[in-house]
Coordinates of C-alpha atoms and ligand atoms in Angstrom, one line a residue:
M1 CA 113.0 64.3 104.4
N2 CA 111.5 65.9 107.5
H3 CA 107.8 66.1 108.2
R4 CA 107.5 69.6 106.7
H5 CA 109.2 68.6 103.5
F6 CA 107.0 65.5 103.2
I7 CA 103.9 67.7 103.4
A8 CA 105.3 70.1 100.9
S9 CA 106.3 67.4 98.4
F10 CA 102.9 65.8 98.8
S11 CA 101.0 68.9 98.1
Y12 CA 103.1 70.0 95.1
S13 CA 102.7 66.7 93.4
S14 CA 99.0 66.4 94.3
F15 CA 96.3 66.0 91.7
L16 CA 94.0 68.9 91.7
L17 CA 94.6 72.6 91.7
F18 CA 91.6 74.9 91.8
I19 CA 92.1 78.1 90.0
L20 CA 89.6 80.8 90.4
K21 CA 89.3 82.6 87.1
I22 CA 87.6 85.9 86.6
S23 CA 84.5 85.2 84.5
Y24 CA 83.9 87.3 81.5
T25 CA 80.4 88.1 82.9
S26 CA 80.3 90.1 86.1
H27 CA 80.7 87.2 88.4
F28 CA 83.7 85.2 89.6
V29 CA 83.4 81.6 88.7
A30 CA 85.5 78.8 90.1
T31 CA 87.1 76.8 87.3
A32 CA 89.0 73.6 88.1
F33 CA 92.1 72.9 86.2
A34 CA 93.2 69.3 86.5
I35 CA 96.9 69.2 87.1
S36 CA 98.4 65.8 87.3
S37 CA 101.9 64.5 87.7
T38 CA 103.6 63.2 84.6
G39 CA 106.9 61.6 83.8
G40 CA 109.7 63.6 85.5
E41 CA 107.4 66.1 87.1
T42 CA 107.6 64.5 90.6
T43 CA 111.3 65.1 90.7
K44 CA 111.0 68.8 90.1
K45 CA 111.0 71.2 93.0
A46 CA 108.2 73.7 93.2
V47 CA 109.2 77.4 93.0
Y48 CA 107.1 80.4 93.8
L49 CA 107.9 83.8 92.5
G50 CA 107.3 86.9 94.6
I51 CA 107.3 90.3 92.8
D52 CA 107.6 93.5 94.9
V53 CA 106.8 96.7 93.0
G54 CA 108.4 99.4 95.2
T55 CA 108.7 103.1 94.8
Q56 CA 112.4 103.0 93.9
G57 CA 112.5 99.7 92.1
T58 CA 111.1 96.2 91.5
K59 CA 112.5 93.0 92.9
I60 CA 111.6 89.4 92.2
V61 CA 112.6 86.5 94.4
A62 CA 112.2 82.8 93.4
Y63 CA 111.5 80.8 96.5
C64 CA 111.8 77.0 96.7
P65 CA 109.9 75.6 99.7
Q66 CA 111.7 72.3 99.6
E67 CA 115.0 74.0 99.9
A68 CA 113.5 76.6 102.2
S69 CA 115.5 79.2 100.4
I70 CA 115.5 81.9 97.7
I71 CA 117.1 80.3 94.6
A72 CA 117.1 83.3 92.3
T73 CA 116.6 87.1 92.5
A74 CA 116.5 90.1 90.2
S75 CA 115.9 93.8 90.7
R76 CA 115.6 96.9 88.6
S77 CA 115.6 100.5 89.9
Y78 CA 113.6 103.4 88.7
D79 CA 112.7 106.9 89.8
V80 CA 109.7 109.0 90.6
M81 CA 108.9 111.2 87.6
P82 CA 110.7 114.6 87.7
T83 CA 108.3 117.4 88.4
E84 CA 108.4 121.1 89.2
V85 CA 105.1 120.8 91.1
T86 CA 105.5 120.8 94.9
G87 CA 104.0 117.7 96.5
R88 CA 103.6 115.7 93.3
A89 CA 105.0 112.2 93.1
E90 CA 104.0 110.1 90.0
Q91 CA 105.1 107.1 88.0
D92 CA 103.8 105.7 84.8
P93 CA 102.6 102.1 85.3
S94 CA 103.1 100.9 81.8
S95 CA 106.4 102.5 81.0
T96 CA 108.0 102.1 84.5
W97 CA 106.7 99.1 86.5
M98 CA 105.9 96.7 83.7
P99 CA 109.2 96.9 81.8
A100 CA 111.1 96.5 85.1
I101 CA 109.0 93.4 85.9
E102 CA 109.6 92.0 82.4
E103 CA 113.4 92.5 82.8
C104 CA 113.4 90.9 86.2
L105 CA 111.3 87.9 84.9
M106 CA 113.8 87.4 82.1
E107 CA 116.7 87.5 84.5
V108 CA 115.1 85.0 87.0
G109 CA 114.1 82.8 84.1
H110 CA 117.7 82.9 82.8
T111 CA 119.1 82.0 86.2
L112 CA 116.7 79.0 86.5
Q113 CA 117.5 77.9 83.0
L114 CA 121.2 77.7 84.0
E115 CA 120.2 75.4 86.9
Q116 CA 118.4 73.3 84.3
Q117 CA 121.5 73.2 82.0
D118 CA 123.6 72.1 85.0
D119 CA 121.5 69.0 85.4
N120 CA 121.6 67.0 82.2
A121 CA 119.9 64.0 83.8
E122 CA 116.7 65.8 84.5
P123 CA 114.8 68.1 82.1
S124 CA 114.6 70.7 84.8
S125 CA 115.3 70.9 88.6
Y126 CA 112.6 73.4 89.4
R127 CA 109.2 74.3 88.2
I128 CA 107.4 77.7 88.7
K129 CA 104.1 76.9 90.3
G130 CA 102.8 80.3 91.2
I131 CA 103.4 84.0 91.3
G132 CA 102.4 86.6 93.9
V133 CA 102.6 90.4 93.7
S134 CA 103.4 92.9 96.5
G135 CA 103.1 96.6 95.7
Q136 CA 103.7 100.0 97.2
Q137 CA 100.5 100.9 99.0
H138 CA 97.9 103.6 98.4
G139 CA 98.4 105.8 95.3
M140 CA 95.9 105.9 92.4
V141 CA 95.9 104.2 89.0
A142 CA 93.0 105.5 86.9
L143 CA 92.1 103.2 84.1
D144 CA 89.9 103.8 81.0
S145 CA 87.4 101.3 79.6
Q146 CA 90.2 99.5 77.8
L147 CA 92.0 99.0 81.2
E148 CA 94.8 101.4 80.2
P149 CA 96.1 104.1 82.5
L150 CA 94.6 107.5 81.8
R151 CA 97.4 109.4 83.4
P152 CA 100.6 108.6 85.4
A153 CA 99.8 106.9 88.8
K154 CA 99.8 109.2 91.7
L155 CA 101.9 107.6 94.4
W156 CA 101.5 107.1 98.2
C157 CA 104.1 109.9 98.7
D158 CA 102.2 112.4 96.5
V159 CA 100.7 115.0 98.9
E160 CA 98.8 117.2 96.4
A161 CA 95.3 116.1 97.8
V162 CA 95.6 117.8 101.2
Q163 CA 92.3 119.7 100.9
E164 CA 90.6 116.7 99.5
A165 CA 91.6 114.5 102.4
N166 CA 90.3 117.0 104.9
D167 CA 87.1 117.5 103.0
L168 CA 86.5 113.7 102.9
K169 CA 87.1 113.4 106.7
D170 CA 84.8 116.3 107.4
Y171 CA 82.0 114.9 105.2
F172 CA 82.4 111.4 106.8
H173 CA 82.1 112.8 110.3
S174 CA 79.2 115.2 109.3
Q175 CA 77.3 112.1 108.1
Q176 CA 78.0 110.3 111.4
G177 CA 79.9 107.6 109.5
Q178 CA 80.6 104.7 111.8
G179 CA 84.3 104.2 112.5
N180 CA 87.3 106.5 112.7
L181 CA 88.7 108.1 109.5
D182 CA 91.1 110.4 111.3
F183 CA 94.1 108.5 109.8
L184 CA 93.1 109.6 106.3
T185 CA 95.9 111.5 104.7
P186 CA 96.6 112.6 101.1
S187 CA 98.5 109.4 100.6
F188 CA 95.3 107.4 100.3
T189 CA 93.4 106.8 97.0
A190 CA 90.1 108.4 97.8
P191 CA 91.5 112.0 98.2
K192 CA 93.5 111.5 95.0
I193 CA 90.3 110.5 93.2
L194 CA 88.6 113.6 94.4
W195 CA 91.6 115.7 93.5
M196 CA 91.4 114.3 89.9
K197 CA 87.7 115.1 89.7
R198 CA 88.4 118.7 90.7
N199 CA 91.5 119.2 88.7
E200 CA 91.2 116.9 85.7
P201 CA 87.4 116.7 85.2
E202 CA 87.6 115.5 81.6
L203 CA 90.0 112.6 82.5
Y204 CA 87.9 111.9 85.5
D205 CA 84.8 111.4 83.3
K206 CA 86.7 108.8 81.2
A207 CA 87.8 106.8 84.3
K208 CA 86.2 103.4 84.5
W209 CA 88.4 102.0 87.3
F210 CA 90.4 103.4 90.2
I211 CA 92.9 100.8 91.4
L212 CA 96.1 100.3 93.4
P213 CA 99.6 99.7 92.1
H214 CA 99.6 95.9 92.8
D215 CA 96.1 95.6 91.4
Y216 CA 97.4 97.0 88.1
V217 CA 100.3 94.6 88.0
I218 CA 98.0 91.6 88.6
L219 CA 95.6 92.8 86.0
K220 CA 98.4 92.8 83.4
L221 CA 100.2 89.7 84.5
A222 CA 97.0 87.5 84.4
N223 CA 95.4 89.6 81.6
L224 CA 92.2 89.9 83.6
R225 CA 89.1 91.4 82.1
R226 CA 88.4 93.4 85.3
P227 CA 90.5 94.5 88.2
I228 CA 90.6 92.7 91.5
T229 CA 92.3 93.4 94.9
D230 CA 92.7 92.0 98.4
A231 CA 91.5 93.4 101.7
G232 CA 95.1 94.3 102.8
D233 CA 95.8 96.7 99.9
A234 CA 92.2 97.8 99.7
S235 CA 92.4 99.0 103.3
G236 CA 94.8 101.7 102.1
N237 CA 92.3 103.1 99.5
G238 CA 90.6 105.5 101.9
F239 CA 87.1 104.0 101.3
F240 CA 87.7 100.7 103.0
L241 CA 86.6 100.4 106.6
A242 CA 88.7 97.6 108.1
A243 CA 86.4 96.8 110.9
K244 CA 83.5 96.2 108.5
R245 CA 85.7 94.9 105.6
E246 CA 83.8 97.0 103.1
N247 CA 84.2 100.3 101.1
S248 CA 82.4 103.2 102.7
P249 CA 79.4 104.5 100.6
I250 CA 79.7 107.8 102.5
I251 CA 83.2 108.5 101.1
A252 CA 81.9 107.5 97.7
Q253 CA 78.9 109.8 98.1
A254 CA 81.2 112.7 99.0
I255 CA 83.1 112.2 95.8
D256 CA 80.0 111.6 93.6
Q257 CA 78.3 114.7 94.9
D258 CA 81.4 117.0 94.8
S259 CA 80.8 119.9 92.4
K260 CA 84.0 121.8 92.7
G261 CA 85.4 120.5 89.4
E262 CA 84.0 121.7 86.1
Q263 CA 82.9 118.3 84.7
S264 CA 82.5 118.1 81.0
G265 CA 79.8 115.5 81.3
E266 CA 77.8 113.8 84.0
S267 CA 78.7 110.2 84.8
N268 CA 76.0 108.3 86.6
T269 CA 78.3 105.6 87.8
S270 CA 79.2 105.9 91.4
V271 CA 82.9 105.8 92.2
L272 CA 82.1 102.9 94.5
E273 CA 81.5 100.8 91.3
K274 CA 84.8 101.8 90.0
L275 CA 86.7 100.1 92.8
P276 CA 88.0 96.6 92.2
T277 CA 86.3 93.5 93.7
I278 CA 88.0 92.2 96.9
L279 CA 89.1 88.5 96.9
S280 CA 90.2 86.5 99.9
P281 CA 93.8 86.0 101.0
N282 CA 94.5 82.7 99.4
Q283 CA 92.6 83.1 96.1
V284 CA 94.0 82.8 92.7
T285 CA 93.0 85.5 90.1
G286 CA 94.0 83.8 86.9
I287 CA 97.0 82.3 85.2
L288 CA 100.2 84.1 84.0
D289 CA 99.6 85.4 80.5
D290 CA 101.6 83.8 77.7
Y291 CA 103.4 87.1 77.0
Y292 CA 105.0 87.0 80.4
V293 CA 105.5 83.2 80.4
Q294 CA 107.7 83.7 77.4
K295 CA 109.8 86.3 79.2
L296 CA 110.2 84.0 82.1
L297 CA 110.6 80.6 80.4
P298 CA 111.3 81.2 76.7
W299 CA 112.5 77.7 76.2
T300 CA 109.3 76.1 77.5
A301 CA 106.8 78.6 76.2
S302 CA 105.5 76.5 73.4
G303 CA 105.1 73.6 75.8
M304 CA 103.1 75.8 78.2
K305 CA 100.6 76.7 75.6
A306 CA 100.1 73.0 74.8
A307 CA 99.3 71.8 78.3
N308 CA 97.4 73.2 81.3
I309 CA 99.8 71.3 83.5
K310 CA 102.3 74.2 83.2
A311 CA 99.8 77.0 83.8
I312 CA 101.2 79.4 86.4
P313 CA 98.6 80.7 88.8
V314 CA 98.8 84.4 89.8
S315 CA 97.6 84.8 93.4
V316 CA 95.7 87.8 94.7
G317 CA 98.7 89.8 96.0
S318 CA 98.7 92.6 98.6
G319 CA 100.3 95.8 99.7
D320 CA 104.0 95.7 100.4
N321 CA 103.6 96.0 104.1
M322 CA 101.1 93.2 104.3
C323 CA 103.4 91.0 102.2
S324 CA 106.3 92.0 104.5
A325 CA 104.3 90.7 107.5
L326 CA 104.2 87.4 105.7
G327 CA 107.8 87.4 104.6
V328 CA 109.1 87.7 108.2
G329 CA 107.3 84.5 108.9
C330 CA 104.3 85.9 110.8
V331 CA 104.5 88.6 113.4
S332 CA 104.0 87.3 117.0
P333 CA 102.5 89.3 119.9
G334 CA 105.2 91.4 121.4
Q335 CA 106.8 92.0 118.0
A336 CA 106.4 94.8 115.5
V337 CA 108.0 95.1 112.0
M338 CA 110.0 98.2 111.1
S339 CA 110.4 98.6 107.4
L340 CA 113.2 100.8 106.0
G341 CA 112.2 101.4 102.4
T342 CA 111.5 104.6 100.5
S343 CA 108.8 105.0 103.2
G344 CA 109.4 104.0 106.8
T345 CA 106.7 101.9 108.3
I346 CA 106.1 100.2 111.6
F347 CA 103.3 97.7 112.1
A348 CA 102.0 94.9 114.2
V349 CA 99.5 92.1 113.6
S350 CA 96.3 92.1 115.6
K351 CA 93.4 89.6 115.7
R352 CA 91.0 92.3 116.7
P353 CA 89.6 95.0 114.3
P354 CA 90.8 98.5 115.0
S355 CA 89.0 100.4 117.7
G356 CA 87.5 103.9 117.1
T357 CA 89.9 105.3 119.7
D358 CA 93.1 104.2 118.1
P359 CA 95.4 107.2 117.5
S360 CA 95.0 108.9 114.1
S361 CA 98.6 108.2 113.1
L362 CA 97.8 104.4 113.2
A363 CA 96.1 103.3 110.0
P364 CA 93.8 100.4 110.7
F365 CA 94.7 98.1 107.8
C366 CA 93.8 94.5 107.2
D367 CA 96.7 92.1 106.8
A368 CA 97.1 89.4 104.1
T369 CA 95.8 86.5 106.2
G370 CA 92.4 87.7 107.3
Q371 CA 93.6 89.6 110.4
Y372 CA 94.5 93.3 111.0
L373 CA 97.6 95.3 110.6
P374 CA 97.7 98.6 112.6
L375 CA 100.4 100.6 110.8
A376 CA 102.2 103.9 111.0
C377 CA 104.0 105.2 107.8
T378 CA 106.5 108.0 107.5
I379 CA 107.2 109.5 104.1
S380 CA 110.7 110.6 105.1
C381 CA 112.9 107.6 105.2
T382 CA 115.5 106.1 102.8
G383 CA 114.2 108.2 99.9
V384 CA 115.4 111.4 101.7
L385 CA 118.6 109.7 103.1
T386 CA 119.5 108.6 99.5
Q387 CA 118.9 112.2 98.3
V388 CA 121.2 113.5 101.0
L389 CA 123.8 110.9 100.1
K390 CA 123.7 111.6 96.4
E391 CA 123.3 115.4 96.3
W392 CA 125.1 116.6 99.4
T393 CA 128.0 114.1 99.9
D394 CA 130.7 112.6 97.8
F395 CA 130.3 109.2 99.5
S396 CA 129.9 106.4 97.0
S397 CA 127.4 104.4 99.1
H398 CA 125.4 104.3 102.3
E399 CA 128.1 101.9 103.6
E400 CA 130.8 104.5 103.1
A401 CA 128.7 107.4 104.5
S402 CA 127.8 105.3 107.5
K403 CA 131.5 104.5 108.2
Y404 CA 132.2 108.2 108.5
A405 CA 128.9 109.0 110.3
A406 CA 129.8 106.5 113.0
S407 CA 132.6 108.8 114.2
V408 CA 130.2 111.8 114.6
P409 CA 128.9 112.0 118.2
I410 CA 125.3 111.1 118.9
G411 CA 123.2 114.3 118.4
C412 CA 125.5 115.7 115.8
H413 CA 127.0 118.5 117.9
G414 CA 123.4 119.9 118.4
I415 CA 122.6 120.1 114.7
T416 CA 119.1 118.9 113.9
F417 CA 118.0 117.9 110.4
L418 CA 114.3 118.1 109.6
P419 CA 113.9 115.5 106.7
Y420 CA 110.5 116.6 105.3
L421 CA 111.6 117.2 101.7
G422 CA 108.3 115.7 100.5
G423 CA 106.1 116.7 103.4
E424 CA 105.2 114.2 106.1
R425 CA 102.4 111.8 106.9
T426 CA 103.2 110.7 110.5
P427 CA 102.8 113.3 111.9
N428 CA 100.3 114.5 109.3
W429 CA 102.3 117.5 108.0
P430 CA 101.9 117.4 104.2
H431 CA 103.1 121.0 103.9
A432 CA 106.2 120.5 106.0
T433 CA 109.6 121.2 104.4
G434 CA 113.2 120.3 105.2
A435 CA 115.5 122.4 107.4
I436 CA 118.8 122.4 109.3
L437 CA 118.3 123.8 112.8
G438 CA 120.3 124.4 116.0
L439 CA 123.2 126.1 114.4
T440 CA 125.5 128.1 116.8
S441 CA 128.9 129.7 116.5
S442 CA 130.4 126.7 118.2
N443 CA 128.8 124.0 116.0
F444 CA 128.6 126.0 112.8
Q445 CA 131.9 124.5 111.4
Y446 CA 130.3 120.9 111.5
A447 CA 127.3 121.9 109.4
K448 CA 129.4 121.6 106.2
D449 CA 130.7 118.1 107.1
P450 CA 128.8 115.6 104.9
A451 CA 129.2 112.9 107.6
V452 CA 127.4 115.1 110.1
I453 CA 124.6 115.9 107.8
Y454 CA 124.2 112.2 106.8
R455 CA 124.1 111.2 110.4
A456 CA 121.7 114.0 111.3
C457 CA 119.4 112.8 108.6
L458 CA 119.7 109.2 109.7
E459 CA 118.9 110.1 113.3
A460 CA 115.9 112.2 112.2
I461 CA 114.3 109.5 110.1
T462 CA 114.9 107.0 113.0
F463 CA 113.4 109.4 115.6
L464 CA 110.3 109.7 113.3
L465 CA 109.8 105.9 113.4
A466 CA 110.5 105.7 117.1
N467 CA 107.9 108.4 117.7
A468 CA 105.4 106.4 115.6
L469 CA 106.1 103.3 117.7
E470 CA 105.0 105.2 120.8
E471 CA 101.6 105.6 119.2
F472 CA 100.8 101.9 119.5
P473 CA 98.4 101.3 122.3
N474 CA 100.3 98.1 123.2
K475 CA 103.8 99.8 122.9
N476 CA 104.9 98.6 126.3
D477 CA 104.3 95.0 125.2
I478 CA 106.3 95.3 122.1
D479 CA 109.9 94.4 123.1
T480 CA 111.2 93.2 119.7
L481 CA 111.4 94.8 116.3
L482 CA 111.8 92.8 113.1
V483 CA 113.7 95.1 110.9
V484 CA 113.3 94.8 107.1
G485 CA 113.6 96.7 103.8
G486 CA 116.6 98.2 101.9
G487 CA 118.1 100.0 104.9
A488 CA 117.9 97.0 107.3
K489 CA 121.2 95.6 106.1
N490 CA 123.1 98.7 107.4
P491 CA 124.8 97.7 110.7
F492 CA 125.4 101.3 111.8
W493 CA 121.7 102.0 111.4
Q494 CA 120.8 98.7 113.1
Q495 CA 122.7 99.8 116.2
M496 CA 121.1 103.3 116.1
I497 CA 117.6 101.8 115.9
A498 CA 118.2 99.5 118.9
D499 CA 119.7 102.4 120.9
I500 CA 116.9 104.9 120.1
T501 CA 113.9 102.5 120.5
N502 CA 115.4 100.6 123.4
R503 CA 114.1 97.4 121.8
K504 CA 115.6 94.1 120.8
L505 CA 116.1 93.7 117.1
I506 CA 115.8 90.7 114.8
F507 CA 116.8 90.7 111.2
P508 CA 115.3 88.1 109.0
L509 CA 118.1 86.7 106.8
E510 CA 116.0 87.7 103.7
T511 CA 115.6 91.5 103.8
E512 CA 113.4 91.4 100.7
T513 CA 110.5 90.3 102.9
A514 CA 107.8 91.9 100.8
A515 CA 108.7 89.9 97.7
L516 CA 109.2 86.8 99.8
G517 CA 105.8 87.3 101.4
A518 CA 104.2 87.5 98.0
A519 CA 105.9 84.2 97.1
F520 CA 104.6 82.6 100.3
Q521 CA 101.1 83.8 99.4
A522 CA 101.5 82.2 95.9
G523 CA 102.5 79.0 97.6
A524 CA 99.5 79.0 99.9
A525 CA 97.1 79.8 97.0
A526 CA 98.6 77.1 94.8
S527 CA 98.5 74.4 97.5
G528 CA 95.0 75.5 98.7
M529 CA 96.2 76.2 102.3
A530 CA 95.3 79.1 104.5
V531 CA 98.0 81.8 104.1
E532 CA 98.8 81.9 107.8
E533 CA 99.1 78.2 108.1
Y534 CA 101.4 78.0 105.0
V535 CA 103.6 80.9 106.2
K536 CA 104.0 79.3 109.7
G537 CA 105.2 76.1 108.0
Q538 CA 107.8 78.1 106.0
A539 CA 108.9 80.3 108.9
Q540 CA 110.4 77.4 110.8
A541 CA 113.0 77.1 108.1
L542 CA 113.7 80.9 107.8
K543 CA 116.7 81.4 110.1
R544 CA 117.0 84.8 111.6
S545 CA 120.3 86.4 112.4
P546 CA 121.3 86.3 116.0
D547 CA 120.1 89.0 118.2
T548 CA 123.4 90.7 118.8
V549 CA 122.3 94.3 118.8
Q550 CA 122.0 95.8 122.3
P551 CA 120.8 99.3 123.2
Q552 CA 123.6 101.2 124.9
N553 CA 123.2 104.8 124.0
H554 CA 119.5 105.4 124.7
K555 CA 120.0 108.3 127.1
A556 CA 122.3 110.1 124.8
Y557 CA 119.8 110.0 122.0
E558 CA 116.9 111.1 124.1
E559 CA 118.1 114.7 124.2
A560 CA 118.6 114.9 120.4
A561 CA 115.1 113.3 119.9
A562 CA 113.5 115.8 122.2
R563 CA 115.1 118.7 120.2
F564 CA 114.0 117.1 116.9
R565 CA 110.4 116.8 118.1
Q566 CA 110.3 120.4 119.5
F567 CA 111.7 122.0 116.3
G568 CA 109.1 120.1 114.2
S569 CA 106.2 120.9 116.4
N570 CA 107.1 124.6 116.6
L571 CA 107.2 124.8 112.8
F572 CA 104.5 122.5 111.6
D573 CA 102.1 121.5 114.4
K574 CA 99.1 123.5 113.3
R575 CA 95.7 122.8 111.7
I576 CA 96.3 122.0 108.1
Ligands
ADP1 N1 123.0 100.3 103.6 C1 122.0 101.1 103.4 N2 121.7 102.0 104.3 C2 120.7 102.9 104.2 N3 119.8 102.8 103.1 C3 120.0 101.9 102.2 C4 121.1 100.9 102.3 N4 121.1 100.1 101.2 C5 120.0 100.5 100.5 N5 119.4 101.6 101.1 C6 118.2 102.3 100.6 O1 117.1 101.5 100.6 C7 116.2 101.9 99.6 C8 115.6 100.7 98.9 O2 114.9 100.0 99.9 P1 113.6 99.2 99.4 O3 113.0 98.5 100.7 O4 114.0 98.3 98.3 O5 112.7 100.4 99.0 P2 111.4 100.4 98.0 O6 110.7 99.1 98.2 O7 110.7 101.6 98.5 O8 111.8 100.6 96.6 C9 116.9 102.8 98.7 O9 116.5 104.2 99.0 C10 118.4 102.6 99.1 O10 119.2 103.7 98.8
G3P2 O1 108.1 101.9 98.3 P1 107.9 101.4 99.7 O2 108.3 100.0 99.9 O3 108.4 102.4 100.7 O4 106.3 101.4 99.9 C1 105.5 102.5 100.1 C2 104.5 102.1 101.2 O5 103.6 101.0 100.7 C3 103.7 103.2 101.7 O6 102.9 102.8 102.7

């Protein structure tokens, strides 16, 4: 047993676990649950579950610190709701996210039960000691007084609230609000709330809470009486000023006073009071509700009811990018994370709060440890690539498409794909649309080749992220990218990213870093450690794949990248 394992074993068999429960009055009260070791317990290995509720699916990982590995996983896919309305992107929390989570819990529970059956000598090899939740950022979940959704959640990639985002920015600056809100786009929650007030005034009047996707999941898992959140996810709500770590009353005022909607009744409650309370990074919100315990561990459910010892704490959770920053094992100076999910994101960790002069494309978020997470997010990433794959090619997978795309020359014979099927956020072009440009009589024949179009799309979404990297004030100090998310396992894309960005790449062995980061947070919360300290302890054991990718074709990509930027600017670079 090495030193780290000794510490881990000691803390998991230790005697007291303090669980912060939401009190049923308006305050949070610390309640201590005495959790002691009993016969057989000391032999069980602690396991922490991390749930990541993404845009295209939910994943759960079960992480065992003693083995320093993921011992079970499950995932379920789902779609954004079909709509004819341009710019709309919605999902129903109760019929989309929660059933996917339930199914994943059942599958993980089943896998762990098999482990138990394999070991007849011990009642169980593992014990779930905590759950953390990571969620797609931004969006808006509007709840009624019974804590039920009033309407489908508007997602981060919903760009209906363009006018509202601009109105809020203008109001904030007209009131000389301190700080910089230039980064506010329709993705954020505040413009969506204003959009709801203007477009659905009757529903708006019934809204008691406006929360984020991960807040909703925690609310349900722990059966809380009121919503909570953390600073990382809250910093994507459009009210939160990261430097001050508080929601802006000016933004709330702008929404409260707005009279463009025809309200059916006047509510006196400010929108500020409808936002969830913010807990610190290693706090626990409550314990896993029996309903979900039975999904996870049906064979021990009755035992769990009988004894506090088996209560499973639910930690505060965070946005998926914040959790990813934990899941890569902490981001060092000189590194940035590039996440290839439905969205593309690129972010670094900073000890300093954002400065007022940071470029508007960098959102000044908080991270999930108490530090800051300057982040750029592109809407057009694997969501668009997957649509191209499914609707424009006969390739059966990204792997097959990439194999053929690899034989297409860099720059795709001069054919440029603009990937803005759902508008764009970085650059802030919510009205942008997709296009294929640069056609000539000599390259026209290639435009109907699916491998060319797939590659042109892949190049485009990579150029977007590379351009976002250039917005970081410390870009010259960033020499290494930690690449994560669903697209990170694609070797062809890995090479392309290295070539285009001219940076070293590292791939954590676990690409589901958001779910893993949520599990780390649960481990920190359950063992009472600071999140950063806990994650650093785990990171030593997380091997990363060797840094084999070397940039070779940078110059060849530069020309195609310049063409891509020029076409986009010509079409969409105007005041929205
Ligand atoms: N080899 C691959 N190359 C490119 N994209 C991929 C590959 N494998 C999976 N993807 C895409 O990654 C996305 C899923 O990534 P993920 O990080 O789980 O997204 P989210 O969290 O937004 O649901 C899907 O769009 C999927 O099609
Ligand atoms: O579904 P993902 O993982 O792309 O998450 C969406 C991001 O949180 C948007 O910033």
